[in-house]
Short mmCIF file of C-alpha atoms in Angstrom, two decimals:
data_model
loop_
_atom_site.label_atom_id
_atom_site.label_comp_id
_atom_site.label_asym_id
_atom_site.label_seq_id
_atom_site.Cartn_x
_atom_site.Cartn_y
_atom_site.Cartn_z
CA MET C 189 -24.75 6.90 -30.06
CA ARG C 190 -25.15 7.17 -26.31
CA THR C 191 -28.25 8.57 -24.71
CA LEU C 192 -29.68 8.61 -21.22
CA ASN C 193 -33.26 7.38 -21.30
CA TYR C 194 -35.29 8.64 -18.36
CA ILE C 195 -38.21 6.79 -16.86
CA LEU C 196 -40.38 8.37 -14.19
CA LEU C 197 -39.97 6.55 -10.91
CA ILE C 198 -42.98 6.73 -8.62
CA LEU C 199 -41.51 6.92 -5.15
CA PHE C 200 -44.35 5.13 -3.45
CA ALA C 201 -44.05 2.14 -5.77
CA PHE C 202 -40.28 2.22 -5.48
CA LEU C 203 -40.24 2.21 -1.69
CA CYS C 204 -43.18 -0.07 -0.96
CA THR C 205 -42.83 -3.68 -2.06
CA ILE C 206 -45.34 -6.42 -1.36
CA VAL C 207 -43.56 -9.39 0.19
CA LYS C 208 -45.39 -12.70 0.25
CA SER C 209 -43.92 -15.00 2.88
CA GLU C 210 -45.11 -17.05 5.78
CA THR C 211 -42.20 -15.74 7.87
CA ASP C 212 -42.95 -13.04 10.40
CA PHE C 213 -40.06 -10.72 9.59
CA ALA C 214 -40.87 -8.45 12.52
CA SER C 215 -39.83 -11.21 14.92
CA ALA C 216 -37.00 -12.52 12.74
CA TYR C 217 -34.70 -9.52 12.90
CA GLY C 218 -34.34 -6.03 14.28
CA PHE C 219 -31.86 -3.48 15.55
CA SER C 220 -29.86 -3.43 18.76
CA GLY C 221 -29.57 -0.38 20.95
CA MET C 222 -27.88 2.76 19.67
CA GLU C 223 -24.15 3.08 20.24
CA ILE C 224 -22.88 6.64 20.67
CA PHE C 225 -19.43 7.87 19.71
CA PRO C 226 -19.07 11.57 20.58
CA LEU C 227 -17.18 13.62 17.99
CA ASP C 228 -17.59 17.26 16.88
CA LEU C 229 -19.98 19.26 14.73
CA GLY C 230 -17.32 19.96 12.10
CA ILE C 231 -16.80 16.39 10.92
CA SER C 232 -17.05 15.54 7.22
CA ASN C 233 -15.75 13.22 4.50
CA MET C 234 -16.47 9.99 6.37
CA ASN C 235 -14.76 6.89 4.94
CA ALA C 236 -14.75 3.24 5.98
CA ALA C 237 -11.58 1.20 5.43
CA ASP C 238 -9.36 -1.29 7.24
CA ILE C 239 -6.48 0.98 8.28
CA ASP C 240 -4.59 -1.41 10.57
CA ASN C 241 -5.13 -4.59 8.50
CA ASP C 242 -6.91 -6.46 11.29
CA GLY C 243 -9.83 -7.49 9.07
CA LEU C 244 -12.20 -4.92 10.61
CA LEU C 245 -13.50 -1.77 8.97
CA ASP C 246 -12.35 1.43 10.65
CA VAL C 247 -13.87 4.88 10.25
CA ILE C 248 -11.83 7.82 8.93
CA LEU C 249 -13.13 11.38 8.85
CA ALA C 250 -12.03 15.00 8.73
CA ASN C 251 -12.59 17.08 11.85
CA ASN C 252 -12.05 20.67 10.76
CA ASP C 253 -13.17 22.06 14.12
CA LYS C 254 -10.12 20.38 15.66
CA SER C 255 -7.86 20.78 12.58
CA SER C 256 -7.37 17.06 12.42
CA ILE C 257 -8.16 13.74 10.83
CA GLN C 258 -9.78 11.28 13.21
CA ILE C 259 -9.53 7.52 12.88
CA LEU C 260 -11.96 5.31 14.78
CA TYR C 261 -10.16 1.98 15.03
CA ASN C 262 -12.63 -0.88 15.21
CA GLN C 263 -12.23 -2.99 18.37
CA THR C 264 -15.18 -5.34 17.79
CA GLY C 265 -14.53 -8.79 19.22
CA LYS C 266 -11.23 -7.80 20.81
CA THR C 267 -10.79 -8.35 24.55
CA ASN C 268 -8.48 -6.69 27.08
CA VAL C 269 -7.76 -3.88 24.63
CA THR C 270 -6.14 -0.82 26.18
CA SER C 271 -6.53 2.43 24.28
CA LYS C 272 -3.29 3.91 22.99
CA THR C 273 -4.78 7.40 23.18
CA ARG C 274 -5.12 9.59 26.23
CA ARG C 275 -8.77 10.31 26.91
CA ARG C 276 -9.57 14.01 27.19
CA GLN C 277 -11.54 15.39 30.11
CA LEU C 278 -15.27 15.12 29.38
CA GLU C 279 -17.45 18.20 29.49
CA LEU C 280 -20.33 18.46 31.93
CA ASN C 281 -23.23 16.17 30.86
CA GLU C 282 -21.13 14.85 27.94
CA LEU C 283 -21.56 11.17 27.16
CA PRO C 284 -18.42 9.01 27.17
CA PRO C 285 -17.61 7.05 24.00
CA GLU C 286 -18.50 3.40 23.65
CA THR C 287 -15.72 0.82 23.57
CA ARG C 288 -16.29 -0.39 20.00
CA PHE C 289 -13.90 2.22 18.57
CA ASP C 290 -10.56 3.51 19.75
CA ILE C 291 -10.27 7.09 18.52
CA GLU C 292 -6.93 8.48 17.37
CA THR C 293 -6.16 11.89 15.89
CA ILE C 294 -3.77 13.04 13.15
CA PRO C 295 -3.13 16.82 13.09
CA SER C 296 -3.93 18.67 9.86
CA ASP C 297 -2.76 22.15 8.82
CA THR C 298 -5.58 22.70 6.33
CA LYS C 299 -9.36 22.80 6.31
CA ILE C 300 -10.09 19.51 4.54
CA THR C 301 -12.78 19.57 1.86
CA SER C 302 -12.19 16.25 0.06
CA LEU C 303 -10.72 13.08 1.54
CA VAL C 304 -10.40 9.52 0.26
CA VAL C 305 -8.77 6.40 1.69
CA GLU C 306 -7.01 4.03 -0.72
CA ASP C 307 -3.77 2.07 -1.05
CA ILE C 308 -1.94 4.52 -3.28
CA ASN C 309 1.52 2.87 -3.30
CA ASN C 310 0.54 -0.81 -3.58
CA ASP C 311 2.04 -1.89 -0.26
CA GLY C 312 -1.16 -3.48 1.02
CA LYS C 313 -1.92 -0.68 3.50
CA LYS C 314 -4.57 2.00 3.16
CA ASP C 315 -3.32 5.57 2.77
CA ILE C 316 -5.13 8.87 3.29
CA ILE C 317 -5.34 11.39 0.43
CA TYR C 318 -6.92 14.80 0.94
CA TYR C 319 -7.21 18.37 -0.36
CA GLY C 320 -8.26 21.58 1.34
CA ASP C 321 -8.03 25.34 1.56
CA SER C 322 -4.21 25.30 1.67
CA HIS C 323 -4.52 24.30 -2.01
CA GLU C 324 -2.20 21.36 -1.62
CA LEU C 325 -2.87 17.74 -2.46
CA ILE C 326 -1.60 15.83 0.59
CA ILE C 327 -0.92 12.11 1.00
CA LEU C 328 -0.37 10.35 4.33
CA GLN C 329 1.23 6.98 3.62
CA ASN C 330 0.46 4.23 6.10
CA LYS C 331 3.56 2.74 7.78
CA GLY C 332 1.55 0.17 9.71
CA ASN C 333 1.11 -0.19 13.48
CA ARG C 334 -0.97 3.00 13.46
CA ASP C 335 1.99 5.08 12.31
CA TRP C 336 2.28 7.41 9.30
CA GLU C 337 4.99 8.73 7.00
CA SER C 338 5.64 12.46 6.70
CA PRO C 339 3.05 14.07 4.40
CA LEU C 340 3.69 14.22 0.66
CA ARG C 341 2.51 17.51 -0.85
CA TRP C 342 1.69 18.78 -4.34
CA PRO C 343 0.70 22.47 -4.66
CA ILE C 344 -2.36 22.77 -6.92
CA LYS C 345 -3.60 26.34 -6.69
CA ASP C 346 -6.87 26.06 -8.62
CA GLY C 347 -8.21 22.83 -7.12
CA LEU C 348 -11.83 23.02 -5.97
CA THR C 349 -12.36 23.17 -2.23
CA VAL C 350 -15.63 21.23 -2.30
CA LYS C 351 -16.65 17.74 -1.30
CA ARG C 352 -16.24 14.88 -3.75
CA ALA C 353 -13.67 16.72 -5.86
CA LEU C 354 -11.11 13.94 -5.33
CA ALA C 355 -10.96 10.32 -6.45
CA VAL C 356 -8.45 7.46 -6.62
CA ALA C 357 -8.79 4.90 -9.43
CA ASP C 358 -6.94 3.39 -12.38
CA ILE C 359 -7.78 5.92 -15.07
CA ASN C 360 -5.22 4.86 -17.72
CA ASN C 361 -5.64 1.06 -17.79
CA ASP C 362 -2.21 0.19 -16.34
CA LYS C 363 -3.66 -1.59 -13.27
CA LEU C 364 -2.18 1.08 -10.97
CA PRO C 365 -4.23 3.58 -8.95
CA ASP C 366 -4.09 7.23 -10.01
CA ILE C 367 -5.31 10.39 -8.28
CA ILE C 368 -7.88 12.66 -9.93
CA LEU C 369 -8.56 16.14 -8.52
CA LEU C 370 -11.17 18.54 -9.87
CA GLY C 371 -10.07 22.12 -10.55
CA GLU C 372 -11.58 25.30 -11.96
CA SER C 373 -12.85 24.26 -15.41
CA CYS C 374 -10.23 21.52 -15.42
CA PHE C 375 -9.09 18.42 -13.61
CA TYR C 376 -5.69 17.07 -12.64
CA ILE C 377 -4.40 13.51 -12.82
CA LEU C 378 -1.39 12.25 -10.88
CA TYR C 379 -0.52 9.05 -12.70
CA GLN C 380 1.01 6.16 -10.77
CA MET C 381 4.36 5.06 -12.17
CA LYS C 382 5.78 1.56 -12.19
CA ASP C 383 8.01 2.34 -9.20
CA ASN C 384 4.83 3.10 -7.19
CA LYS C 385 5.62 6.81 -7.16
CA LEU C 386 3.31 9.48 -8.49
CA ALA C 387 4.09 11.64 -11.51
CA ASP C 388 3.63 15.39 -11.31
CA PRO C 389 0.03 16.59 -11.75
CA GLU C 390 -1.11 16.73 -15.37
CA ARG C 391 -3.80 19.28 -16.18
CA PHE C 392 -6.79 18.52 -18.44
CA SER C 393 -9.29 21.15 -19.52
CA CYS C 394 -13.02 20.56 -19.33
CA SER C 395 -16.02 22.50 -20.56
CA GLY C 396 -18.38 24.22 -18.19
CA THR C 397 -17.80 24.50 -14.45
CA PRO C 398 -18.25 21.04 -12.89
CA SER C 399 -18.21 20.95 -9.09
CA MET C 400 -17.97 17.21 -8.46
CA LEU C 401 -16.44 14.13 -10.05
CA GLU C 402 -16.96 10.39 -9.88
CA VAL C 403 -14.94 7.53 -11.33
CA ARG C 404 -16.49 4.16 -12.15
CA ASP C 405 -17.17 1.82 -15.08
CA PHE C 406 -20.24 3.30 -16.77
CA ASN C 407 -20.32 1.18 -19.93
CA SER C 408 -19.39 -2.26 -18.51
CA ASP C 409 -16.12 -2.57 -20.43
CA LYS C 410 -14.12 -3.13 -17.20
CA LEU C 411 -12.41 0.26 -17.58
CA ASN C 412 -12.91 3.20 -15.25
CA ASP C 413 -14.63 6.21 -16.78
CA LEU C 414 -14.84 9.80 -15.56
CA LEU C 415 -18.09 11.58 -14.70
CA LEU C 416 -18.13 15.35 -14.16
CA VAL C 417 -21.18 16.86 -12.46
CA ALA C 418 -22.42 20.46 -12.80
CA TRP C 419 -25.56 20.78 -10.71
CA ASP C 420 -27.34 23.72 -12.36
CA SER C 421 -26.28 23.09 -15.95
CA LYS C 422 -28.52 22.00 -18.82
CA THR C 423 -26.08 19.11 -19.16
CA PRO C 424 -25.39 18.27 -15.50
CA PHE C 425 -23.58 15.03 -16.39
CA ILE C 426 -20.51 14.98 -18.63
CA LEU C 427 -19.01 11.58 -19.36
CA ARG C 428 -15.53 10.77 -20.60
CA PHE C 429 -15.12 7.08 -21.38
CA GLN C 430 -11.73 5.49 -20.95
CA THR C 431 -10.43 3.90 -24.12
CA ALA C 432 -8.55 0.62 -24.49
CA ASN C 433 -5.25 2.51 -24.82
CA GLY C 434 -5.75 4.17 -21.45
CA MET C 435 -6.83 7.59 -22.73
CA LEU C 436 -9.95 9.56 -21.87
CA GLY C 437 -12.29 10.06 -24.80
CA PRO C 438 -14.03 13.34 -25.66
CA GLU C 439 -16.72 14.80 -23.47
CA ILE C 440 -20.22 13.41 -23.95
CA PRO C 441 -22.80 15.76 -22.39
CA ILE C 442 -26.05 14.31 -21.06
CA GLU C 443 -29.01 16.66 -21.01
CA SER C 444 -31.28 16.81 -18.00
CA LEU C 445 -33.13 19.23 -15.79
CA PRO C 446 -30.87 20.90 -13.21
CA ILE C 447 -30.46 18.46 -10.33
CA ARG C 448 -30.12 18.72 -6.56
CA SER C 449 -29.00 15.16 -5.89
CA TYR C 450 -28.24 11.92 -7.67
CA HIS C 451 -27.15 8.36 -7.05
CA ILE C 452 -25.61 5.80 -9.38
CA ASP C 453 -25.95 2.07 -8.76
CA ASP C 454 -27.02 -1.21 -10.33
CA ILE C 455 -30.46 -1.24 -8.76
CA ASP C 456 -31.92 -4.09 -10.82
CA GLY C 457 -28.93 -6.45 -10.66
CA ASP C 458 -28.32 -6.68 -14.41
CA GLY C 459 -24.72 -5.51 -14.24
CA LEU C 460 -25.47 -2.04 -15.65
CA ASN C 461 -25.49 1.22 -13.71
CA GLU C 462 -28.67 3.24 -13.35
CA PHE C 463 -28.84 7.00 -12.69
CA ILE C 464 -31.34 8.07 -10.02
CA ILE C 465 -31.74 11.85 -9.98
CA MET C 466 -33.80 14.40 -8.09
CA PRO C 467 -34.49 17.44 -10.31
CA LEU C 468 -33.99 20.80 -8.66
CA LYS C 469 -37.56 22.06 -9.05
CA THR C 470 -39.69 18.91 -8.88
CA ASP C 471 -40.68 16.59 -6.04
CA ARG C 472 -40.10 13.39 -7.93
CA ALA C 473 -37.28 11.02 -8.71
CA GLU C 474 -36.23 9.95 -12.17
CA ILE C 475 -34.30 6.88 -13.12
CA GLY C 476 -32.42 6.10 -16.32
CA ARG C 477 -29.41 4.38 -17.73
CA ILE C 478 -26.87 4.86 -20.49
CA SER C 479 -27.88 3.00 -23.62
CA PHE C 480 -25.79 2.30 -26.69
CA LYS C 481 -26.87 2.26 -30.30
CA GLN C 482 -24.92 0.75 -33.14
CA ARG C 483 -23.64 3.34 -35.55
CA SER C 484 -24.83 2.93 -39.11
CA GLU C 485 -22.16 1.97 -41.61
CA LYS C 486 -23.32 4.92 -43.69
CA SER C 487 -23.09 7.35 -40.79
CA ASP C 488 -20.98 10.48 -41.05
CA ILE C 489 -20.02 13.26 -38.72
CA VAL C 490 -23.53 14.72 -38.95
CA THR C 491 -25.30 11.61 -37.69
CA SER C 492 -22.74 10.27 -35.21
CA GLN C 493 -22.56 11.01 -31.48
CA PHE C 494 -21.97 14.65 -30.63
CA SER C 495 -18.95 15.01 -28.37
CA ILE C 496 -16.82 17.84 -27.04
CA ILE C 497 -13.04 18.09 -26.96
CA PRO C 498 -12.23 20.51 -24.12
CA LEU C 499 -9.36 22.93 -24.72
CA GLN C 500 -7.32 25.08 -22.38
CA LYS C 501 -9.15 28.33 -21.75
CA THR C 502 -7.78 31.55 -23.21
CA SER C 503 -8.57 35.25 -23.00
CA LYS C 504 -7.43 35.71 -26.59
CA SER C 505 -10.06 36.49 -29.21
CA LYS C 506 -8.55 33.95 -31.60
CA ARG C 507 -6.52 30.76 -31.50
CA GLY C 508 -4.91 28.80 -34.32
CA LEU C 509 -6.72 25.68 -35.52
CA ALA C 510 -6.18 23.23 -38.37
CA CYS C 511 -7.13 19.68 -39.33
CA PHE C 512 -4.64 17.63 -41.34
CA ASP C 513 -2.96 14.22 -41.44
CA ILE C 514 0.47 15.22 -40.13
CA ASN C 515 1.82 11.77 -39.18
CA ALA C 516 0.92 9.73 -42.28
CA ASP C 517 -1.51 7.43 -40.46
CA LYS C 518 -4.26 8.14 -43.03
CA THR C 519 -6.46 9.83 -40.43
CA PRO C 520 -6.54 13.58 -39.79
CA GLU C 521 -5.27 15.14 -36.59
CA ILE C 522 -6.58 18.31 -34.98
CA ILE C 523 -3.85 20.89 -34.42
CA VAL C 524 -4.88 23.64 -32.03
CA ALA C 525 -2.97 26.39 -30.24
CA ASN C 526 -2.95 27.05 -26.50
CA PRO C 527 -2.15 30.79 -26.72
CA GLU C 528 -1.74 31.42 -23.01
CA ASN C 529 0.99 28.89 -22.23
CA GLY C 530 2.82 28.76 -25.55
CA SER C 531 2.03 25.26 -26.75
CA ILE C 532 0.42 23.37 -29.62
CA ALA C 533 -1.95 20.48 -28.92
CA VAL C 534 -2.15 17.63 -31.41
CA ILE C 535 -5.37 15.67 -30.93
CA SER C 536 -5.47 12.30 -32.66
CA LYS C 537 -7.85 9.37 -32.81
CA GLY C 538 -7.49 6.49 -30.39
CA GLN C 539 -8.34 2.84 -30.86
CA ASN C 540 -12.03 3.65 -30.50
CA ALA C 541 -11.95 6.08 -33.48
CA LEU C 542 -12.58 8.99 -31.11
CA PHE C 543 -10.33 12.01 -30.79
CA SER C 544 -9.03 10.95 -27.39
CA LYS C 545 -5.23 11.25 -27.56
CA VAL C 546 -3.83 14.70 -26.76
CA ASP C 547 -0.13 15.59 -27.02
CA ASN C 548 1.18 19.06 -26.20
CA PHE C 549 4.35 20.53 -27.70
CA PRO C 550 6.12 23.86 -26.98
CA SER C 551 5.57 26.70 -29.41
CA PHE C 552 5.27 30.47 -29.62
CA THR C 553 2.90 32.21 -27.22
CA GLY C 554 -0.24 33.82 -28.59
CA VAL C 555 -0.52 31.63 -31.70
CA SER C 556 -3.57 32.99 -33.53
CA ASP C 557 -3.30 31.18 -36.87
CA ILE C 558 -2.18 27.73 -38.06
CA THR C 559 -1.97 26.36 -41.58
CA VAL C 560 -0.59 23.04 -42.86
CA ALA C 561 0.88 22.04 -46.23
CA ASP C 562 3.55 19.72 -47.63
CA TRP C 563 5.77 22.70 -48.42
CA ASP C 564 8.67 20.73 -49.92
CA SER C 565 6.56 17.86 -51.37
CA ASP C 566 8.53 15.20 -49.46
CA GLY C 567 5.44 13.49 -48.05
CA THR C 568 5.71 15.07 -44.58
CA PRO C 569 3.57 18.18 -44.14
CA GLU C 570 4.88 21.36 -42.54
CA ILE C 571 2.93 23.23 -39.87
CA PHE C 572 3.04 27.03 -40.03
CA VAL C 573 2.14 29.09 -36.97
CA LEU C 574 1.59 32.84 -36.58
CA SER C 575 2.12 34.44 -33.18
CA SER C 576 0.29 37.72 -32.67
CA ASP C 577 2.11 38.22 -29.36
CA GLU C 578 5.62 37.59 -30.66
CA LYS C 579 4.86 39.09 -34.11
CA GLN C 580 6.50 36.29 -36.04
CA ILE C 581 5.79 33.28 -38.25
CA GLY C 582 7.35 29.88 -37.65
CA VAL C 583 7.39 26.44 -39.26
CA THR C 584 7.70 22.97 -37.74
CA ARG C 585 6.91 19.37 -38.64
CA MET C 586 6.17 16.05 -36.98
CA GLN C 587 9.32 13.96 -36.49
CA ASN C 588 9.50 10.75 -34.46
CA GLY C 589 6.07 11.48 -33.05
CA LYS C 590 6.97 14.97 -31.81
CA LEU C 591 6.68 18.55 -33.01
CA GLY C 592 9.86 20.57 -32.79
CA PHE C 593 9.89 24.19 -31.69
CA PRO C 594 8.96 26.37 -34.69
CA GLN C 595 11.79 27.85 -36.73
CA ASN C 596 11.35 31.53 -37.46
CA ILE C 597 10.57 32.61 -41.05
CA GLN C 598 12.11 36.03 -41.61
CA ILE C 599 9.57 38.52 -42.87
CA ASP C 600 9.20 42.30 -42.76
CA GLY C 601 6.38 43.90 -40.82
CA LYS C 602 3.81 42.65 -38.36
CA PRO C 603 2.15 39.42 -39.60
CA LEU C 604 -1.65 39.54 -39.57
CA ILE C 605 -2.74 36.27 -41.14
CA ILE C 606 -1.37 33.24 -43.01
CA CYS C 607 -2.57 30.42 -45.25
CA SER C 608 -0.96 27.82 -47.51
CA GLY C 609 -1.79 26.01 -50.73
CA LYS C 610 -1.00 25.65 -54.41
CA LEU C 611 -1.23 28.68 -56.68
CA ASP C 612 -0.45 26.40 -59.63
CA PRO C 613 -2.03 22.89 -59.69
CA ALA C 614 1.22 21.50 -61.04
CA GLY C 615 3.45 23.39 -58.60
CA LYS C 616 4.44 23.03 -54.97
CA PRO C 617 2.47 24.58 -52.12
CA VAL C 618 3.43 28.07 -51.01
CA LEU C 619 2.99 30.04 -47.82
CA LEU C 620 0.89 33.21 -48.07
CA ALA C 621 1.06 35.94 -45.44
CA ILE C 622 -0.28 39.45 -45.00
CA THR C 623 1.87 41.86 -43.00
CA GLU C 624 1.48 45.41 -41.73
CA THR C 625 4.44 47.68 -42.58
CA GLU C 626 5.13 51.39 -42.34
CA LYS C 627 4.43 51.71 -46.07
CA GLY C 628 1.17 49.74 -45.94
CA ARG C 629 0.06 46.15 -46.11
CA LEU C 630 1.88 43.52 -48.14
CA LEU C 631 0.89 40.09 -49.43
CA TRP C 632 3.84 37.69 -49.23
CA ILE C 633 4.26 34.57 -51.37
CA ILE C 634 6.99 32.38 -49.84
CA LYS C 635 8.34 29.18 -51.39
CA ASN C 636 10.23 26.36 -49.72
CA ASP C 637 13.46 27.21 -51.57
CA GLY C 638 13.57 30.59 -49.81
CA SER C 639 12.38 32.69 -52.74
CA ARG C 640 9.61 35.14 -52.02
CA LYS C 641 7.52 37.78 -53.72
CA THR C 642 5.55 40.68 -52.29
CA GLN C 643 2.53 42.54 -53.59
CA PRO C 644 1.28 45.80 -52.05
CA LEU C 645 -2.38 45.76 -51.07
CA ASP C 646 -4.84 48.58 -51.57
CA LYS C 647 -4.51 51.27 -48.88
CA SER C 648 -8.26 51.15 -48.30
CA PHE C 649 -7.81 47.66 -46.86
CA GLN C 650 -7.60 48.61 -43.17
CA SER C 651 -9.75 46.04 -41.36
CA THR C 652 -8.20 43.13 -39.48
CA PRO C 653 -8.58 39.94 -41.55
CA SER C 654 -9.93 36.92 -39.70
CA LYS C 655 -9.30 34.21 -42.30
CA MET C 656 -7.52 33.79 -45.61
CA PHE C 657 -8.04 30.92 -48.07
#
């Protein structure tokens, strides 16, 4: 079980430390004069990275007032350096820039809200990745010699246009950097492929409405984990630990007061990250860390860690759901419908015994009911789906690790609900369905060999059934 144990941090004690030393630190070190580098009021997303591979850190930032990205190339220690940029005419009483940085500008056609600088294609040169109000993820690949490739663009319409909604890190344990972008109640991952190209964005649902993300190793297993932050929520931190097989585990919410700021760092040097938070309505700081407790051998689902498996959002009042071992691995899978986009998600356990592996397969749209049974008693269970939108029932099964598109089961009337099971303990399972016809409602009993029976239901039965067992 994972919990975040909070300890009140008294700011005065935290900031004031008694140092016993014979050295007069006041005369041992200090600060030089201020160096001024005039920019604009609209700058944001400041990053420090060695862009030109000269061993010096440069400064990269978004300048939305000038619709550009500005790079301040570090010239420290270099002599007889001539700027490659044409200096603009200074305004009256405007201070000229110092010589430490040579400022160059890259035009941008979007208002940039999130920007990171990382080597995204493993060529040893830092690239610029950003997102903004054009709702495109844009990558500028570094050609070297202060030159850039043409922008690469991925349209992502529901990405969040806020700061810190973008990160670059290995999120699937293949030693290659991936791109993670936060969206509206979801996030996108562009996985790096072995040819150093990026796959198309893959969408992952998340609970709540997080407005910021962070990627780092939170449990010291040398794997990057994902942190989602929702400032005014009762659970402002939502963790998803990366598993050994490169999947993200279920959501683990961490309760706290609503926060206005936070910082994560190893402040005591023990190799573990601490959370420092400022609650929204208090003038104090709190500090805590993630702790781990060994699960009891006798523990069950009631006493183990509560976690959340986020699903794709739907406006439907009902979605199909079942739990059954459909691939003969002796552990149950969760089969759940995504009614809006016409797919079935199969959620299985990863190497950490958490439901962390999610596979999506095409299906009917508007699937409102799912039931599973070994219909033909061959050891491989069949999955039955009912689509309220398409008004049909279908059947599929897991073959070679995949679910095929459901085959239609011919039936008269509009199907309302389905279930499966044995009517006779010694017999084979059957499929049961209730349909709405012009003559009234019928109960169908359908066997695997194609035979079927119907039984009229009482005409007083008019309500919409929600479940049948």
